[in-house]
Amino acid sequence: MNKLVIMLLLPFLIDQPPTERVIARQGKVSFFSYTSVEHIKAENNQVFSIIDLDSGEIAVSMLMNAFVFEKALMREHFNESYVESDIYPKATFKGKIVDFDPNMEEVQTRIVKGVFKMHGATKELEIKTKIEKTGNDFVITGTFEAMVKDYNIKIPPLLRGNIAKTISIDFNFKYEPYES
């Protein structure tokens, strides 16, 4: 039976051109919270992303407990009280780069539209990005703002002055050809 299914599907599989993908195994995401009381910044260098060059589809996945802070106590509060990384261990983004041309050698400024999931909440985003191509490699960078309330993150009244309502998020991904 399995051989019959394979034989029936084989012509369809052969006619499909292989999709070309690029991968970033150690992308970087950082965030910054500015208030008059305290500045909080953190960086995560363990972010995974992949792009299908044929369709422009992009996916990003990051472990929330991989963010590194200036102070250990900030990291503890971030993981235990705010993003609850034991319950919500990762954040993901799935979307598409609008009008992406993987053959263009000059810098492209493009919009990435997609869905960002974090802390059990889902938000549609449109992010302006800069895409640079060098040979077969791509570097994608950008910045966007995230409102804490959009992701169901509860800030105790005593600490509301220490954490901004809007967080600035920067990303930098270097993609290389994906070899399966």
mmCIF file of C-alpha atoms in Angstrom:
data_model
loop_
_atom_site.group_PDB
_atom_site.id
_atom_site.type_symbol
_atom_site.label_atom_id
_atom_site.label_comp_id
_atom_site.label_asym_id
_atom_site.label_seq_id
_atom_site.Cartn_x
_atom_site.Cartn_y
_atom_site.Cartn_z
ATOM 1 C CA MET A 1 0.000 0.000 0.000
ATOM 2 C CA ASN A 2 2.808 2.434 0.918
ATOM 3 C CA LYS A 3 4.576 1.687 -2.373
ATOM 4 C CA LEU A 4 1.373 2.437 -4.280
ATOM 5 C CA VAL A 5 0.973 5.837 -2.554
ATOM 6 C CA ILE A 6 4.604 6.722 -3.287
ATOM 7 C CA MET A 7 4.253 5.696 -6.927
ATOM 8 C CA LEU A 8 1.116 7.843 -7.304
ATOM 9 C CA LEU A 9 2.735 10.879 -5.654
ATOM 10 C CA LEU A 10 6.140 10.569 -7.327
ATOM 11 C CA PRO A 11 5.235 12.524 -10.501
ATOM 12 C CA PHE A 12 3.951 15.412 -8.361
ATOM 13 C CA LEU A 13 7.045 15.407 -6.178
ATOM 14 C CA ILE A 14 9.396 15.378 -9.155
ATOM 15 C CA ASP A 15 7.620 18.289 -10.853
ATOM 16 C CA GLN A 16 7.970 20.473 -7.744
ATOM 17 C CA PRO A 17 11.119 22.585 -7.848
ATOM 18 C CA PRO A 18 13.064 22.503 -4.600
ATOM 19 C CA THR A 19 12.469 25.552 -2.454
ATOM 20 C CA GLU A 20 15.511 27.621 -1.695
ATOM 21 C CA ARG A 21 15.877 28.579 1.945
ATOM 22 C CA VAL A 22 18.262 30.605 4.059
ATOM 23 C CA ILE A 23 18.714 30.177 7.789
ATOM 24 C CA ALA A 24 19.907 32.289 10.719
ATOM 25 C CA ARG A 25 20.948 30.056 13.602
ATOM 26 C CA GLN A 26 22.146 32.810 15.931
ATOM 27 C CA GLY A 27 20.028 35.844 15.229
ATOM 28 C CA LYS A 28 20.011 38.697 17.693
ATOM 29 C CA VAL A 29 16.978 40.324 19.321
ATOM 30 C CA SER A 30 17.326 43.053 21.925
ATOM 31 C CA PHE A 31 14.823 45.220 23.726
ATOM 32 C CA PHE A 32 14.973 48.484 25.608
ATOM 33 C CA SER A 33 12.589 49.929 28.182
ATOM 34 C CA TYR A 34 13.156 53.602 28.938
ATOM 35 C CA THR A 35 11.656 55.325 31.972
ATOM 36 C CA SER A 36 12.815 58.221 34.128
ATOM 37 C CA VAL A 37 13.290 55.762 36.998
ATOM 38 C CA GLU A 38 15.208 52.945 35.315
ATOM 39 C CA HIS A 39 16.431 51.734 31.918
ATOM 40 C CA ILE A 40 16.098 48.042 31.197
ATOM 41 C CA LYS A 41 17.816 46.378 28.284
ATOM 42 C CA ALA A 42 18.374 42.770 27.364
ATOM 43 C CA GLU A 43 19.788 40.805 24.477
ATOM 44 C CA ASN A 44 19.141 37.346 23.082
ATOM 45 C CA ASN A 45 21.722 35.885 20.674
ATOM 46 C CA GLN A 46 20.035 32.491 20.369
ATOM 47 C CA VAL A 47 17.249 33.339 17.952
ATOM 48 C CA PHE A 48 16.484 30.963 15.080
ATOM 49 C CA SER A 49 14.964 32.110 11.786
ATOM 50 C CA ILE A 50 14.401 30.738 8.298
ATOM 51 C CA ILE A 51 13.263 32.344 5.039
ATOM 52 C CA ASP A 52 11.831 30.629 1.977
ATOM 53 C CA LEU A 53 13.382 32.706 -0.817
ATOM 54 C CA ASP A 54 10.791 31.602 -3.379
ATOM 55 C CA SER A 55 7.752 32.752 -1.396
ATOM 56 C CA GLY A 56 9.270 35.361 0.946
ATOM 57 C CA GLU A 57 7.824 33.536 3.950
ATOM 58 C CA ILE A 58 9.754 34.012 7.174
ATOM 59 C CA ALA A 59 9.622 32.278 10.553
ATOM 60 C CA VAL A 60 11.388 33.258 13.786
ATOM 61 C CA SER A 61 11.601 31.398 17.094
ATOM 62 C CA MET A 62 13.318 32.468 20.297
ATOM 63 C CA LEU A 63 13.569 31.115 23.808
ATOM 64 C CA MET A 64 12.485 33.757 26.283
ATOM 65 C CA ASN A 65 14.864 32.619 29.030
ATOM 66 C CA ALA A 66 17.865 33.241 26.733
ATOM 67 C CA PHE A 67 17.674 37.029 27.234
ATOM 68 C CA VAL A 68 20.718 38.373 29.062
ATOM 69 C CA PHE A 69 20.309 41.406 31.346
ATOM 70 C CA GLU A 70 22.761 43.736 33.101
ATOM 71 C CA LYS A 71 21.496 42.533 36.474
ATOM 72 C CA ALA A 72 20.653 38.955 37.440
ATOM 73 C CA LEU A 73 17.611 40.155 39.404
ATOM 74 C CA MET A 74 16.152 41.744 36.247
ATOM 75 C CA ARG A 75 16.509 38.446 34.408
ATOM 76 C CA GLU A 76 14.815 36.594 37.258
ATOM 77 C CA HIS A 77 11.876 39.041 37.368
ATOM 78 C CA PHE A 78 11.553 38.989 33.558
ATOM 79 C CA ASN A 79 11.355 35.183 33.399
ATOM 80 C CA GLU A 80 9.332 34.503 36.550
ATOM 81 C CA SER A 81 6.963 37.453 36.870
ATOM 82 C CA TYR A 82 6.530 39.059 33.457
ATOM 83 C CA VAL A 83 6.925 36.651 30.525
ATOM 84 C CA GLU A 84 6.543 33.546 32.697
ATOM 85 C CA SER A 85 9.036 31.614 30.577
ATOM 86 C CA ASP A 86 8.274 28.347 32.376
ATOM 87 C CA ILE A 87 4.677 28.536 31.039
ATOM 88 C CA TYR A 88 5.444 30.405 27.774
ATOM 89 C CA PRO A 89 9.004 29.300 26.906
ATOM 90 C CA LYS A 90 9.255 30.883 23.468
ATOM 91 C CA ALA A 91 8.041 33.661 21.229
ATOM 92 C CA THR A 92 7.432 33.129 17.517
ATOM 93 C CA PHE A 93 6.859 35.187 14.422
ATOM 94 C CA LYS A 94 5.464 33.863 11.132
ATOM 95 C CA GLY A 95 4.968 36.118 8.179
ATOM 96 C CA LYS A 96 5.943 37.217 4.723
ATOM 97 C CA ILE A 97 8.355 39.785 3.324
ATOM 98 C CA VAL A 98 6.249 41.948 0.998
ATOM 99 C CA ASP A 99 7.708 42.410 -2.522
ATOM 100 C CA PHE A 100 10.929 40.635 -1.574
ATOM 101 C CA ASP A 101 13.386 40.070 -4.418
ATOM 102 C CA PRO A 102 16.097 37.602 -3.330
ATOM 103 C CA ASN A 103 18.097 38.355 -6.493
ATOM 104 C CA MET A 104 18.418 42.100 -5.851
ATOM 105 C CA GLU A 105 22.016 42.969 -4.979
ATOM 106 C CA GLU A 106 21.368 46.431 -3.528
ATOM 107 C CA VAL A 107 19.845 47.164 -0.114
ATOM 108 C CA GLN A 108 16.081 46.646 0.006
ATOM 109 C CA THR A 109 13.697 48.294 2.427
ATOM 110 C CA ARG A 110 10.672 46.029 2.791
ATOM 111 C CA ILE A 111 7.673 45.521 5.048
ATOM 112 C CA VAL A 112 7.344 42.199 6.830
ATOM 113 C CA LYS A 113 3.742 41.327 7.684
ATOM 114 C CA GLY A 114 2.942 38.543 10.065
ATOM 115 C CA VAL A 115 1.819 37.263 13.427
ATOM 116 C CA PHE A 116 3.899 37.575 16.584
ATOM 117 C CA LYS A 117 3.038 35.228 19.464
ATOM 118 C CA MET A 118 4.374 35.823 22.951
ATOM 119 C CA HIS A 119 3.133 35.131 26.467
ATOM 120 C CA GLY A 120 -0.001 33.441 25.137
ATOM 121 C CA ALA A 121 -1.021 36.504 23.107
ATOM 122 C CA THR A 122 -1.076 36.937 19.336
ATOM 123 C CA LYS A 123 -0.571 40.246 17.551
ATOM 124 C CA GLU A 124 -0.459 41.067 13.847
ATOM 125 C CA LEU A 125 2.556 43.194 12.979
ATOM 126 C CA GLU A 126 3.930 45.146 10.034
ATOM 127 C CA ILE A 127 7.644 45.796 10.470
ATOM 128 C CA LYS A 128 9.868 47.935 8.261
ATOM 129 C CA THR A 129 13.113 46.052 7.569
ATOM 130 C CA LYS A 130 16.387 46.591 5.784
ATOM 131 C CA ILE A 131 17.644 43.633 3.729
ATOM 132 C CA GLU A 132 21.226 43.437 2.484
ATOM 133 C CA LYS A 133 22.484 40.691 0.199
ATOM 134 C CA THR A 134 26.130 39.636 -0.013
ATOM 135 C CA GLY A 135 26.692 36.660 -2.289
ATOM 136 C CA ASN A 136 24.269 33.982 -1.032
ATOM 137 C CA ASP A 137 23.946 35.529 2.441
ATOM 138 C CA PHE A 138 21.314 38.001 3.642
ATOM 139 C CA VAL A 139 21.260 40.338 6.641
ATOM 140 C CA ILE A 140 17.878 41.586 7.829
ATOM 141 C CA THR A 141 17.623 44.323 10.449
ATOM 142 C CA GLY A 142 14.803 46.370 11.889
ATOM 143 C CA THR A 143 13.112 47.914 14.889
ATOM 144 C CA PHE A 144 9.542 47.862 16.118
ATOM 145 C CA GLU A 145 7.588 48.894 19.193
ATOM 146 C CA ALA A 146 5.572 46.518 21.379
ATOM 147 C CA MET A 147 3.023 47.567 23.964
ATOM 148 C CA VAL A 148 3.329 45.533 27.150
ATOM 149 C CA LYS A 149 -0.460 45.359 27.581
ATOM 150 C CA ASP A 150 -0.873 43.728 24.133
ATOM 151 C CA TYR A 151 0.894 40.615 25.429
ATOM 152 C CA ASN A 152 -0.993 40.236 28.706
ATOM 153 C CA ILE A 153 2.084 41.110 30.779
ATOM 154 C CA LYS A 154 1.041 42.269 34.216
ATOM 155 C CA ILE A 155 3.188 44.874 35.945
ATOM 156 C CA PRO A 156 2.622 45.314 39.688
ATOM 157 C CA PRO A 157 1.470 48.859 40.593
ATOM 158 C CA LEU A 158 4.589 49.393 42.707
ATOM 159 C CA LEU A 159 6.838 48.816 39.652
ATOM 160 C CA ARG A 160 4.818 50.603 36.935
ATOM 161 C CA GLY A 161 7.194 53.584 37.004
ATOM 162 C CA ASN A 162 10.181 51.298 36.365
ATOM 163 C CA ILE A 163 8.905 49.644 33.175
ATOM 164 C CA ALA A 164 7.847 51.476 30.020
ATOM 165 C CA LYS A 165 4.415 50.834 28.541
ATOM 166 C CA THR A 166 6.026 50.571 25.104
ATOM 167 C CA ILE A 167 9.182 48.526 24.561
ATOM 168 C CA SER A 168 11.577 49.119 21.658
ATOM 169 C CA ILE A 169 12.705 45.874 20.001
ATOM 170 C CA ASP A 170 15.668 45.595 17.591
ATOM 171 C CA PHE A 171 16.609 42.560 15.538
ATOM 172 C CA ASN A 172 19.539 41.525 13.377
ATOM 173 C CA PHE A 173 19.618 38.213 11.491
ATOM 174 C CA LYS A 174 22.406 36.928 9.264
ATOM 175 C CA TYR A 175 21.092 34.226 6.949
ATOM 176 C CA GLU A 176 23.156 31.615 5.134
ATOM 177 C CA PRO A 177 22.018 29.000 2.610
ATOM 178 C CA TYR A 178 20.173 26.139 4.293
ATOM 179 C CA GLU A 179 21.572 22.706 3.636
ATOM 180 C CA SER A 180 19.222 19.865 4.600
#
